[in-house]
Short mmCIF file of C-alpha atoms and ligand atoms in Angstrom, two decimals:
data_model
loop_
_atom_site.label_atom_id
_atom_site.label_comp_id
_atom_site.label_asym_id
_atom_site.label_seq_id
_atom_site.Cartn_x
_atom_site.Cartn_y
_atom_site.Cartn_z
CA MET N 1 118.17 -74.51 44.71
CA ALA N 2 114.80 -74.79 46.62
CA ASP N 3 112.23 -71.88 45.91
CA LYS N 4 111.15 -72.12 49.85
CA ILE N 5 108.58 -69.21 49.63
CA LEU N 6 106.08 -71.23 47.51
CA GLU N 7 107.35 -74.33 49.23
CA PHE N 8 106.15 -72.52 52.90
CA VAL N 9 103.70 -70.83 51.30
CA HIS N 10 101.76 -74.39 50.46
CA THR N 11 102.25 -75.46 53.86
CA SER N 12 99.01 -75.11 55.50
CA THR N 13 100.70 -72.94 58.39
CA GLY N 14 101.88 -70.60 55.01
CA LYS N 15 98.88 -70.56 53.51
CA GLN N 16 97.29 -68.86 56.69
CA ILE N 17 100.27 -65.97 56.15
CA ALA N 18 100.39 -65.68 53.28
CA ALA N 19 95.65 -65.12 53.29
CA ALA N 20 96.46 -63.05 56.28
CA LEU N 21 99.41 -60.52 54.95
CA GLY N 22 97.57 -60.69 51.53
CA LEU N 23 100.93 -62.66 50.14
CA PRO N 24 100.49 -63.21 46.65
CA VAL N 25 101.11 -67.10 46.34
CA PRO N 26 102.87 -69.02 43.42
CA PRO N 27 101.16 -71.20 41.61
CA GLN N 28 102.17 -75.01 42.29
CA LEU N 29 102.50 -75.86 38.66
CA LYS N 30 101.98 -79.43 37.72
CA ARG N 31 104.81 -80.87 35.06
CA ALA N 32 104.90 -83.81 33.81
CA LYS N 33 105.51 -87.02 35.28
CA ALA N 34 106.61 -89.76 32.46
CA GLY N 35 107.01 -89.28 29.35
CA TYR N 36 104.47 -88.06 26.63
CA ALA N 37 101.30 -90.32 25.99
CA GLU N 38 99.17 -91.13 22.59
CA LYS N 39 95.94 -90.08 24.60
CA ALA N 40 97.96 -87.33 26.66
CA LEU N 41 93.92 -85.49 27.04
CA SER N 42 92.02 -88.53 27.74
CA ASN N 43 91.37 -86.07 30.73
CA ALA N 44 90.67 -83.02 29.60
CA ASN N 45 87.53 -81.00 28.71
CA ALA N 46 88.81 -78.99 25.90
CA LEU N 47 86.47 -75.75 24.54
CA VAL N 48 87.30 -75.65 20.76
CA GLY N 49 86.94 -72.47 18.71
CA ALA N 50 87.51 -71.36 14.96
CA SER N 51 86.41 -68.56 13.14
CA ALA N 52 85.81 -70.46 9.76
CA PHE N 53 85.24 -74.35 9.08
CA GLY N 54 89.26 -75.06 7.22
CA PRO N 55 92.77 -76.60 7.50
CA VAL N 56 93.62 -75.18 10.61
CA ALA N 57 90.23 -75.75 12.57
CA THR N 58 90.01 -80.09 10.86
CA ALA N 59 93.67 -80.27 12.01
CA VAL N 60 92.68 -78.66 15.59
CA VAL N 61 90.01 -81.49 15.55
CA LYS N 62 92.05 -84.61 14.23
CA ALA N 63 95.28 -83.48 16.95
CA LEU N 64 92.76 -83.04 19.55
CA ASN N 65 90.99 -86.56 18.95
CA ALA N 66 93.96 -88.66 18.61
CA MET N 67 94.85 -86.98 22.27
CA GLY N 68 91.34 -88.19 23.17
CA ALA N 69 90.50 -85.08 24.26
CA SER N 70 86.57 -84.83 25.05
CA ILE N 71 85.44 -81.63 22.31
CA LYS N 72 83.08 -79.07 23.56
CA VAL N 73 82.39 -76.19 21.78
CA SER N 74 79.68 -72.74 22.69
CA ALA N 75 76.51 -73.22 21.33
CA ASP N 76 77.11 -69.20 20.91
CA LEU N 77 79.63 -69.06 19.24
CA ALA N 78 80.22 -68.66 15.59
CA GLY N 79 83.14 -71.39 16.18
CA LEU N 80 80.97 -73.92 16.29
CA ASP N 81 80.46 -74.53 12.67
CA GLY N 82 83.33 -74.06 11.84
CA ILE N 83 84.11 -77.11 14.02
CA LYS N 84 81.26 -79.41 13.23
CA GLN N 85 82.40 -79.30 9.60
CA ALA N 86 85.68 -79.57 10.41
CA ALA N 87 85.50 -83.04 12.32
CA VAL N 88 82.90 -84.52 9.47
CA LYS N 89 85.54 -83.16 7.12
CA ALA N 90 88.47 -85.13 9.10
CA LYS N 91 85.82 -88.24 8.77
CA LEU N 92 85.70 -88.03 12.94
CA GLU N 93 83.48 -88.90 15.10
CA VAL N 94 83.99 -86.81 17.75
CA SER N 95 81.54 -86.28 20.64
CA ILE N 96 81.20 -82.85 20.58
CA SER N 97 79.05 -81.78 23.91
CA GLN N 98 77.49 -78.87 24.45
CA ALA N 99 79.79 -76.10 26.82
CA ASP N 100 78.94 -74.45 29.49
CA ASN N 101 77.21 -77.59 31.12
CA GLY N 102 78.34 -76.47 34.93
CA VAL N 103 81.87 -78.90 34.07
CA PRO N 104 84.63 -75.85 33.61
CA GLU N 105 86.89 -76.71 30.70
CA ASN N 106 91.34 -76.90 31.05
CA VAL N 107 91.84 -77.15 28.18
CA TYR N 108 90.89 -74.08 25.35
CA VAL N 109 91.92 -74.35 21.77
CA LEU N 110 90.56 -71.25 19.29
CA ASP N 111 91.53 -71.61 15.77
CA VAL N 112 91.50 -67.56 14.74
CA THR N 113 93.51 -68.58 10.86
CA SER N 114 90.21 -66.73 9.36
CA ALA N 115 90.57 -63.23 11.35
CA ALA N 116 91.22 -61.03 8.57
CA ASN N 117 89.39 -57.95 9.75
CA VAL N 118 88.78 -55.66 13.39
CA ALA N 119 85.78 -57.02 12.92
CA ASP N 120 86.45 -60.83 13.11
CA LEU N 121 89.10 -59.99 16.35
CA ARG N 122 85.74 -60.13 18.18
CA LEU N 123 85.88 -64.12 18.27
CA LEU N 124 88.49 -63.56 20.93
CA TYR N 125 86.63 -61.82 23.19
CA ASP N 126 83.18 -64.18 22.72
CA PHE N 127 84.81 -66.67 23.29
CA PHE N 128 87.24 -66.03 26.71
CA ASN N 129 85.63 -63.38 27.87
CA PRO N 130 82.71 -65.67 29.06
CA ARG N 131 84.91 -68.26 30.59
CA LEU N 132 88.29 -66.77 32.50
CA ARG N 133 86.12 -66.27 36.20
CA LYS N 134 86.28 -70.22 36.28
CA VAL N 135 89.73 -71.55 34.56
CA PRO N 136 90.97 -74.53 36.63
CA SER N 137 94.53 -74.62 38.38
CA ASN N 138 97.22 -75.48 35.40
CA SER N 139 94.88 -75.44 32.56
CA ARG N 140 95.75 -74.85 29.05
CA ILE N 141 95.06 -71.54 26.64
CA VAL N 142 96.57 -71.84 22.92
CA VAL N 143 94.66 -69.35 19.41
CA ILE N 144 95.82 -70.34 16.56
CA GLY N 145 96.75 -66.78 14.36
CA ARG N 146 98.87 -66.64 10.21
CA PRO N 147 102.06 -65.22 10.35
CA ARG N 148 102.86 -61.60 8.65
CA GLY N 149 104.10 -62.53 5.29
CA ASP N 150 100.70 -64.83 4.83
CA CYS N 151 97.98 -63.20 5.12
CA LYS N 152 95.82 -61.68 2.07
CA ASP N 153 95.60 -58.17 2.35
CA ALA N 154 97.51 -55.84 4.82
CA LEU N 155 93.87 -55.72 6.65
CA ALA N 156 94.31 -59.81 7.48
CA GLU N 157 97.62 -59.01 8.50
CA THR N 158 96.68 -56.50 10.50
CA ALA N 159 94.44 -59.03 12.17
CA GLN N 160 96.62 -61.32 12.41
CA SER N 161 99.72 -58.98 14.41
CA SER N 162 96.89 -58.27 17.13
CA LEU N 163 97.28 -62.13 18.32
CA PRO N 164 101.29 -61.71 20.26
CA GLY N 165 99.81 -58.60 22.10
CA PHE N 166 96.77 -60.74 23.14
CA ILE N 167 97.78 -63.47 23.94
CA ARG N 168 100.74 -61.84 26.18
CA SER N 169 98.66 -60.51 28.14
CA LEU N 170 95.95 -62.97 28.83
CA ALA N 171 99.20 -65.37 29.88
CA LYS N 172 99.45 -62.33 32.53
CA GLU N 173 95.68 -62.74 33.66
CA SER N 174 95.77 -66.55 34.04
CA GLY N 175 99.05 -67.37 34.94
CA LYS N 176 98.02 -66.40 38.87
CA ASN N 177 96.62 -69.92 38.68
CA GLY N 178 99.20 -71.86 36.65
CA THR N 179 97.16 -71.45 33.90
CA THR N 180 99.54 -71.01 30.53
CA ALA N 181 98.38 -68.97 27.38
CA ASN N 182 100.25 -69.34 24.25
CA LEU N 183 99.89 -68.51 20.34
CA ILE N 184 101.00 -70.67 17.69
CA GLN N 185 101.84 -69.75 13.84
CA VAL N 186 100.87 -72.34 11.37
CA LYS N 187 101.95 -71.22 8.19
CA THR N 188 99.61 -72.14 4.94
CA GLY N 189 100.26 -75.30 4.61
CA ALA N 190 101.83 -76.10 7.43
CA GLU N 191 99.08 -77.31 9.19
CA ASN N 192 100.59 -80.88 10.05
CA GLY N 193 102.71 -79.59 12.37
CA ILE N 194 99.71 -78.55 14.08
CA GLU N 195 99.12 -81.45 16.00
CA GLY N 196 103.28 -81.69 17.69
CA ALA N 197 102.68 -78.35 18.95
CA LEU N 198 99.51 -78.84 20.30
CA ARG N 199 100.78 -81.86 22.45
CA PHE N 200 103.41 -79.59 23.50
CA PHE N 201 101.77 -76.22 24.67
CA LEU N 202 98.64 -78.39 25.82
CA SER N 203 100.13 -81.02 28.24
CA PRO N 204 102.21 -80.50 31.33
CA HIS N 205 105.43 -80.74 29.41
CA SER N 206 105.35 -76.71 29.05
CA ALA N 207 104.34 -75.68 32.50
CA PHE N 208 107.26 -72.65 32.58
CA VAL N 209 105.98 -71.72 28.92
CA THR N 210 103.70 -68.94 28.68
CA GLY N 211 103.16 -66.31 26.76
CA GLN N 212 105.16 -67.54 23.94
CA VAL N 213 104.75 -67.15 20.07
CA LEU N 214 106.18 -70.71 18.35
CA PRO N 215 105.79 -70.09 14.78
CA VAL N 216 104.82 -73.38 12.37
CA VAL N 217 106.31 -73.40 9.19
CA GLY N 218 106.67 -76.86 8.15
CA ALA N 219 108.73 -79.30 7.34
CA PRO N 220 111.89 -79.09 5.91
CA LYS N 221 112.74 -80.83 2.83
CA GLY N 222 111.93 -84.67 2.30
CA VAL N 223 111.12 -84.02 6.34
CA LYS N 224 107.13 -86.53 6.34
CA VAL N 225 104.90 -85.82 8.92
CA ALA N 226 104.88 -88.83 11.18
CA ALA N 227 101.64 -90.17 13.59
CA PHE N 228 102.39 -89.81 16.80
CA SER N 229 103.98 -92.47 18.85
CA GLU N 230 105.32 -92.65 22.82
CA LYS N 231 108.98 -92.34 23.29
CA PRO N 232 109.09 -90.33 19.64
CA LEU N 233 112.86 -90.64 20.38
CA THR N 234 113.30 -94.39 20.26
CA GLY N 235 116.33 -95.46 18.14
CA LYS N 236 118.17 -91.87 18.16
CA LEU N 237 121.87 -90.36 18.69
CA ALA N 238 121.14 -87.04 21.07
CA VAL N 239 124.87 -85.52 22.21
CA VAL N 240 124.10 -83.34 24.81
CA THR N 241 127.27 -80.61 25.96
CA GLY N 242 127.73 -79.67 29.29
CA ALA N 243 125.72 -82.53 30.71
CA ALA N 244 127.46 -82.99 33.99
CA ARG N 245 125.12 -81.28 35.70
CA GLY N 246 122.80 -78.42 35.47
CA ILE N 247 120.76 -78.07 32.95
CA GLY N 248 122.31 -80.44 30.52
CA ALA N 249 121.98 -83.11 33.14
CA ALA N 250 118.35 -82.87 33.01
CA ILE N 251 117.85 -82.65 29.29
CA ALA N 252 120.29 -85.72 29.32
CA GLU N 253 117.95 -87.23 30.94
CA VAL N 254 113.99 -86.22 29.48
CA LEU N 255 115.78 -87.67 26.34
CA ALA N 256 116.83 -90.81 27.30
CA ARG N 257 113.03 -90.75 28.82
CA GLU N 258 111.68 -90.40 25.22
CA GLY N 259 114.00 -93.37 24.15
CA ALA N 260 117.25 -91.55 23.30
CA THR N 261 120.30 -92.62 23.16
CA VAL N 262 122.07 -90.31 24.70
CA ILE N 263 126.55 -88.59 24.07
CA GLY N 264 126.52 -86.53 27.63
CA VAL N 265 129.62 -84.21 26.41
CA ASP N 266 131.42 -81.90 29.26
CA ARG N 267 134.86 -80.91 29.91
CA PRO N 268 137.58 -83.09 31.07
CA ALA N 269 137.56 -81.93 34.65
CA ASP N 270 134.31 -82.86 35.18
CA GLU N 271 134.26 -86.60 34.09
CA SER N 272 133.41 -88.22 37.09
CA THR N 273 130.54 -85.52 37.63
CA LEU N 274 129.79 -86.73 33.91
CA GLY N 275 130.20 -90.72 34.53
CA ALA N 276 128.18 -90.46 37.22
CA THR N 277 124.80 -88.89 35.15
CA MET N 278 125.55 -90.81 32.22
CA SER N 279 125.60 -94.49 33.96
CA SER N 280 121.94 -93.09 35.33
CA LEU N 281 120.46 -92.98 32.51
CA GLY N 282 121.57 -95.35 30.31
CA GLY N 283 124.37 -92.71 27.91
CA ILE N 284 127.93 -92.23 27.28
CA ALA N 285 130.12 -90.14 28.87
CA CYS N 286 132.59 -87.69 26.00
CA PRO N 287 135.27 -85.77 28.34
CA LEU N 288 135.85 -82.32 25.84
CA ASP N 289 136.35 -79.65 25.52
CA ILE N 290 134.31 -77.80 23.57
CA THR N 291 136.55 -75.44 22.41
CA ASP N 292 138.56 -77.82 20.78
CA ALA N 293 139.42 -76.39 17.40
CA ASP N 294 138.40 -79.70 16.02
CA ALA N 295 134.78 -80.77 18.72
CA GLY N 296 132.89 -81.55 16.01
CA LYS N 297 134.96 -84.08 14.35
CA LYS N 298 136.01 -86.09 17.25
CA LEU N 299 132.04 -86.32 18.35
CA ALA N 300 131.39 -87.64 15.07
CA ALA N 301 133.56 -89.58 14.95
CA VAL N 302 132.58 -90.78 18.93
CA ALA N 303 128.79 -91.62 17.32
CA ALA N 304 130.40 -93.61 14.40
CA SER N 305 132.31 -95.83 16.97
CA LYS N 306 128.88 -96.37 18.43
CA GLY N 307 127.53 -96.91 15.64
CA GLY N 308 125.77 -94.18 14.52
CA LYS N 309 125.13 -90.75 13.00
CA ILE N 310 124.04 -87.63 15.47
CA ASP N 311 120.13 -87.10 14.86
CA ILE N 312 120.17 -84.97 17.81
CA ILE N 313 122.13 -81.75 18.76
CA VAL N 314 121.94 -80.14 22.05
CA HIS N 315 124.77 -77.50 22.26
CA ASN N 316 123.85 -76.30 25.79
CA ALA N 317 127.34 -75.88 27.57
CA GLY N 318 127.31 -72.51 28.62
CA ILE N 319 129.62 -70.29 30.75
CA THR N 320 129.15 -66.74 32.50
CA ARG N 321 131.95 -63.99 33.51
CA ASP N 322 130.46 -61.29 34.49
CA LYS N 323 132.52 -57.84 34.24
CA MET N 324 131.43 -53.99 33.21
CA MET N 325 131.92 -53.55 30.02
CA ARG N 326 134.50 -50.78 31.19
CA ASN N 327 135.99 -53.24 33.61
CA MET N 328 136.42 -56.56 31.21
CA ALA N 329 139.33 -58.58 30.53
CA ALA N 330 140.14 -59.21 26.77
CA HIS N 331 140.63 -62.91 28.05
CA LEU N 332 137.24 -62.92 29.29
CA TRP N 333 135.42 -61.55 26.69
CA ASP N 334 136.96 -64.05 24.05
CA MET N 335 136.21 -66.85 26.34
CA VAL N 336 132.47 -66.38 26.56
CA LEU N 337 132.41 -66.02 23.44
CA ASP N 338 133.99 -69.04 22.07
CA VAL N 339 131.98 -71.05 24.28
CA ASN N 340 128.66 -70.22 24.02
CA LEU N 341 128.79 -69.17 20.73
CA GLY N 342 132.07 -70.04 18.58
CA ALA N 343 132.24 -73.38 19.41
CA ILE N 344 128.51 -74.23 18.79
CA VAL N 345 129.51 -72.36 14.83
CA ARG N 346 132.20 -74.86 14.17
CA CYS N 347 131.05 -78.18 15.67
CA ASN N 348 127.98 -77.58 13.59
CA GLU N 349 130.13 -76.43 10.18
CA GLN N 350 132.62 -80.12 10.98
CA LEU N 351 129.64 -82.27 11.61
CA LEU N 352 127.92 -80.83 8.43
CA ALA N 353 131.36 -80.95 6.53
CA GLY N 354 132.24 -84.94 7.98
CA ASP N 355 128.69 -85.82 6.78
CA ALA N 356 128.14 -86.69 10.51
CA PHE N 357 124.13 -85.43 10.96
CA GLY N 358 121.44 -88.12 10.22
CA ALA N 359 118.34 -87.99 8.57
CA ASN N 360 115.84 -85.42 9.68
CA ALA N 361 118.89 -84.41 12.29
CA ARG N 362 117.42 -81.46 15.04
CA ILE N 363 120.07 -79.07 16.63
CA VAL N 364 118.53 -76.99 19.63
CA CYS N 365 121.14 -74.37 20.88
CA ILE N 366 120.36 -72.85 24.15
CA SER N 367 120.05 -69.05 24.34
CA SER N 368 119.00 -66.48 27.13
CA ILE N 369 117.03 -63.67 27.61
CA GLY N 370 119.98 -62.13 28.63
CA GLY N 371 120.23 -62.17 24.87
CA ILE N 372 116.38 -60.44 24.75
CA ALA N 373 116.40 -58.07 27.68
CA GLY N 374 120.55 -57.63 28.40
CA ASN N 375 121.86 -57.83 31.71
CA ALA N 376 124.16 -55.34 33.16
CA GLY N 377 127.98 -56.90 33.26
CA GLN N 378 127.09 -59.47 30.98
CA THR N 379 127.26 -57.23 27.48
CA ASN N 380 130.16 -60.24 26.56
CA TYR N 381 126.91 -63.15 27.92
CA ALA N 382 124.31 -61.30 26.48
CA ALA N 383 126.12 -60.86 23.01
CA THR N 384 126.22 -64.55 22.47
CA LYS N 385 122.94 -65.28 23.54
CA SER N 386 121.41 -62.95 21.37
CA ALA N 387 123.58 -64.37 18.90
CA VAL N 388 122.52 -67.87 18.77
CA ILE N 389 119.37 -66.40 18.47
CA GLY N 390 120.22 -64.56 14.48
CA TYR N 391 122.37 -67.78 13.95
CA VAL N 392 119.21 -70.57 13.80
CA ASP N 393 117.49 -68.29 12.27
CA ALA N 394 120.19 -68.12 9.84
CA ILE N 395 120.35 -71.11 9.33
CA ALA N 396 118.04 -72.78 8.95
CA LYS N 397 116.78 -72.05 5.74
CA GLN N 398 120.03 -73.34 4.36
CA LEU N 399 119.87 -76.58 6.59
CA GLU N 400 115.78 -77.33 5.73
CA GLY N 401 117.03 -78.02 1.81
CA LYS N 402 119.08 -81.00 3.90
CA GLY N 403 116.76 -82.30 5.84
CA ILE N 404 117.46 -80.87 9.44
CA SER N 405 115.64 -78.39 11.67
CA ILE N 406 118.01 -75.78 14.01
CA ASN N 407 115.68 -73.63 16.87
CA ALA N 408 116.88 -72.07 19.54
CA ILE N 409 115.57 -72.67 23.13
CA ALA N 410 116.23 -68.94 25.88
CA PRO N 411 116.06 -69.68 29.17
CA GLY N 412 114.23 -67.38 32.17
CA PHE N 413 115.62 -67.65 35.70
CA ILE N 414 116.32 -71.17 36.23
CA GLU N 415 116.42 -72.60 39.81
CA THR N 416 120.76 -74.47 39.14
CA GLN N 417 123.74 -73.28 41.65
CA MET N 418 124.11 -70.50 38.38
CA THR N 419 121.22 -68.67 39.25
CA ALA N 420 122.04 -69.68 43.04
CA ALA N 421 125.47 -67.49 42.71
CA ILE N 422 122.82 -64.32 42.43
CA PRO N 423 122.42 -62.01 45.45
CA VAL N 424 119.72 -62.76 48.04
CA VAL N 425 117.82 -60.21 47.06
CA THR N 426 117.89 -59.55 43.07
CA ARG N 427 117.18 -63.61 43.45
CA GLU N 428 114.01 -62.81 44.75
CA VAL N 429 113.25 -60.23 42.62
CA ALA N 430 114.08 -61.97 39.95
CA ARG N 431 111.30 -65.02 40.93
CA ARG N 432 109.36 -63.18 40.97
CA LEU N 433 109.47 -61.27 38.44
CA SER N 434 107.01 -63.46 35.80
CA SER N 435 103.60 -64.57 35.63
CA LEU N 436 103.41 -67.25 36.85
CA SER N 437 105.78 -65.78 40.17
CA GLN N 438 108.78 -68.31 40.23
CA GLY N 439 111.82 -69.77 38.29
CA GLY N 440 111.72 -72.38 36.30
CA LEU N 441 113.38 -76.02 36.71
CA PRO N 442 116.04 -77.73 35.07
CA VAL N 443 113.59 -80.28 33.29
CA ASP N 444 111.66 -77.11 32.11
CA ILE N 445 113.94 -76.37 29.77
CA ALA N 446 114.67 -79.90 29.22
CA GLU N 447 111.03 -80.55 28.04
CA ALA N 448 111.40 -77.74 25.37
CA VAL N 449 114.42 -78.63 24.06
CA THR N 450 113.39 -82.18 23.79
CA PHE N 451 110.15 -81.82 22.27
CA MET N 452 112.39 -79.21 19.36
CA ALA N 453 114.88 -82.19 18.98
CA SER N 454 111.57 -84.92 18.64
CA PRO N 455 109.37 -85.02 15.59
CA LEU N 456 106.21 -83.66 17.48
CA ALA N 457 108.68 -79.65 16.09
CA VAL N 458 108.95 -81.65 13.21
CA GLY N 459 106.95 -77.99 11.75
CA VAL N 460 109.12 -75.65 13.65
CA ASN N 461 112.62 -74.30 12.29
CA GLY N 462 114.49 -70.99 12.69
CA ALA N 463 112.59 -70.40 16.10
CA THR N 464 112.74 -69.39 19.50
CA LEU N 465 111.29 -70.82 21.94
CA ARG N 466 111.32 -69.07 25.57
CA VAL N 467 110.72 -70.66 28.32
CA CYS N 468 110.43 -67.65 31.41
CA GLY N 469 107.21 -68.34 33.08
CA GLN N 470 107.08 -65.18 30.64
CA ASN N 471 109.48 -63.44 32.63
CA LEU N 472 108.45 -59.39 32.80
CA VAL N 473 112.22 -58.81 31.59
CA GLY N 474 112.33 -59.35 27.89
CA ALA N 475 109.16 -59.23 27.90
P1 NDP W 501 126.19 -75.14 34.79
O1 NDP W 501 127.19 -73.96 34.38
O2 NDP W 501 125.17 -75.86 35.74
O3 NDP W 501 126.55 -76.40 33.95
C1 NDP W 501 127.21 -75.74 32.68
C2 NDP W 501 127.66 -77.29 31.84
O4 NDP W 501 128.41 -77.00 31.15
C3 NDP W 501 129.17 -77.27 33.71
O5 NDP W 501 129.09 -78.38 33.01
C4 NDP W 501 130.30 -76.62 32.00
O6 NDP W 501 131.41 -77.35 32.67
C5 NDP W 501 129.53 -77.05 30.80
N1 NDP W 501 131.35 -76.58 29.78
C6 NDP W 501 131.13 -75.24 30.28
N2 NDP W 501 131.68 -74.24 29.36
C7 NDP W 501 131.97 -76.43 28.03
C8 NDP W 501 133.49 -76.55 28.02
N3 NDP W 501 134.55 -75.39 27.02
N4 NDP W 501 133.27 -78.00 26.68
C9 NDP W 501 132.40 -78.50 26.99
N5 NDP W 501 131.45 -78.67 28.55
C10 NDP W 501 131.45 -76.87 29.01
O7 NDP W 501 124.82 -74.09 34.05
P2 NDP W 501 123.40 -74.38 33.00
O8 NDP W 501 123.23 -75.75 33.27
O9 NDP W 501 122.84 -73.23 34.40
O10 NDP W 501 122.88 -73.96 31.79
C11 NDP W 501 123.65 -74.43 30.83
C12 NDP W 501 123.27 -73.42 29.67
O11 NDP W 501 121.53 -73.16 29.67
C13 NDP W 501 123.83 -72.62 29.57
O12 NDP W 501 124.34 -72.21 27.61
C14 NDP W 501 123.46 -71.21 29.62
O13 NDP W 501 124.03 -70.05 30.11
C15 NDP W 501 121.24 -71.48 29.74
N6 NDP W 501 121.07 -70.26 30.52
C16 NDP W 501 120.85 -70.89 31.71
C17 NDP W 501 120.53 -70.33 32.81
C18 NDP W 501 119.92 -69.68 34.28
O14 NDP W 501 118.44 -69.58 34.61
N7 NDP W 501 120.78 -71.16 34.67
C19 NDP W 501 119.52 -68.84 32.19
C20 NDP W 501 119.72 -69.17 30.34
C21 NDP W 501 120.07 -70.09 29.92
P3 NDP W 501 131.83 -77.10 34.41
O15 NDP W 501 131.38 -76.04 35.38
O16 NDP W 501 133.67 -77.28 34.27
O17 NDP W 501 132.72 -74.99 34.04
#
């Protein structure tokens, strides 16, 4: 479903009318047109700062260098020495040029992992305040901090706890021109997971992700952090449920773009649509109701018949059956609970019991911001989507020992058949109530899922990432 207002205000007549009436103009988001590229930042002007020299600053410099960025520092910042030392430590010949040379930066990375008291937080002001008036559209801001429980004392934890609030506000302030701002909270020892997270957050693959906090906790047992390679999913077998249309079809497409062979699952009634979607991307159609008692076993058998194990499974199939709680028939409660939650848990249990997962397998579940904020008439749906967030968090530890990761993506308002059915006024309000003043597209969810399913997210486990343009509902 197209966002007519967004399209109109970017026509020449629309621009004039919007200007004359003082209407807000939602930005045109720059989305990825192709897969992940090794030198993704070769045209970027990256301003980098660090509160001190350390493993995070070193990882940041290495990562930006690997992405081909021209790294800039600011002479007036404490971060200058940290970054220079990091470059020496990494044995890198990075061309460090001075900031403020007239070319505005479009990538900002600030490492504040060593901020350990209130005074240290001044760096946030010093780094961003002089620059935020001239940030080009679709720029990328990433701040890196430490998670709670990973700080040397209560004061350091207090300082680090300022970062989520800071980044959420910065994202709201800077989203008007399509700029995103996100926080990576990296655990001590997990620094080698920073590059993958930066590749996602600093690229057009994350155009609709802003104001979010992503924990990087470290690779699961026995999983090595590999050097980046293009088409990172080459040779991987990926299962996507609900793949006939909507978000699932987009997920299948982006996973295939990155090299995966996709087994698309959907209800047998949708077999012809599923077949068409899968044949367009060289995938395998698997008509199957995921609520079948033995759906997991059947999926394992399909994967085995293709000569492999399951490297990626995306539990995307989901339904809504909205009714106020007081009017909801029991079968509507049961149906939503089973499709959106019961089937996921059962399927994973069967795949694990049958040893059907490949080494370093990655599981991605689809939640919803409805499960975070709640919606009147969606007690059944929101209960399942909230449970998915708890499920990935709870089971991640258990799977980690097997070398398997599990994460969730929580979409906000996405332009699909589901949201096209919302009454027009509610739909318009839901679209605009985000920092990017628009709904997302299925491809935005597909990009985030693909990140989570790929080695780029090697250090991410048990997390839920919202892909919602920082929708104010449940922010
Ligand atoms: P769609 O309804 O467009 O697509 C869902 C697909 O899943 C359909 O093809 C559907 O088949 C299939 N499906 C449903 N039940 C089963 C089942 N028992 N077995 C196999 N396949 C099944 O949904 P979206 O693409 O909009 O949503 C995808 C996911 O994203 C869902 O989990 C949804 O909750 C979530 N989400 C979506 C948001 C949005 O704005 N669109 C926002 C937040 C979360 P059929 O058509 O036959 O029912």
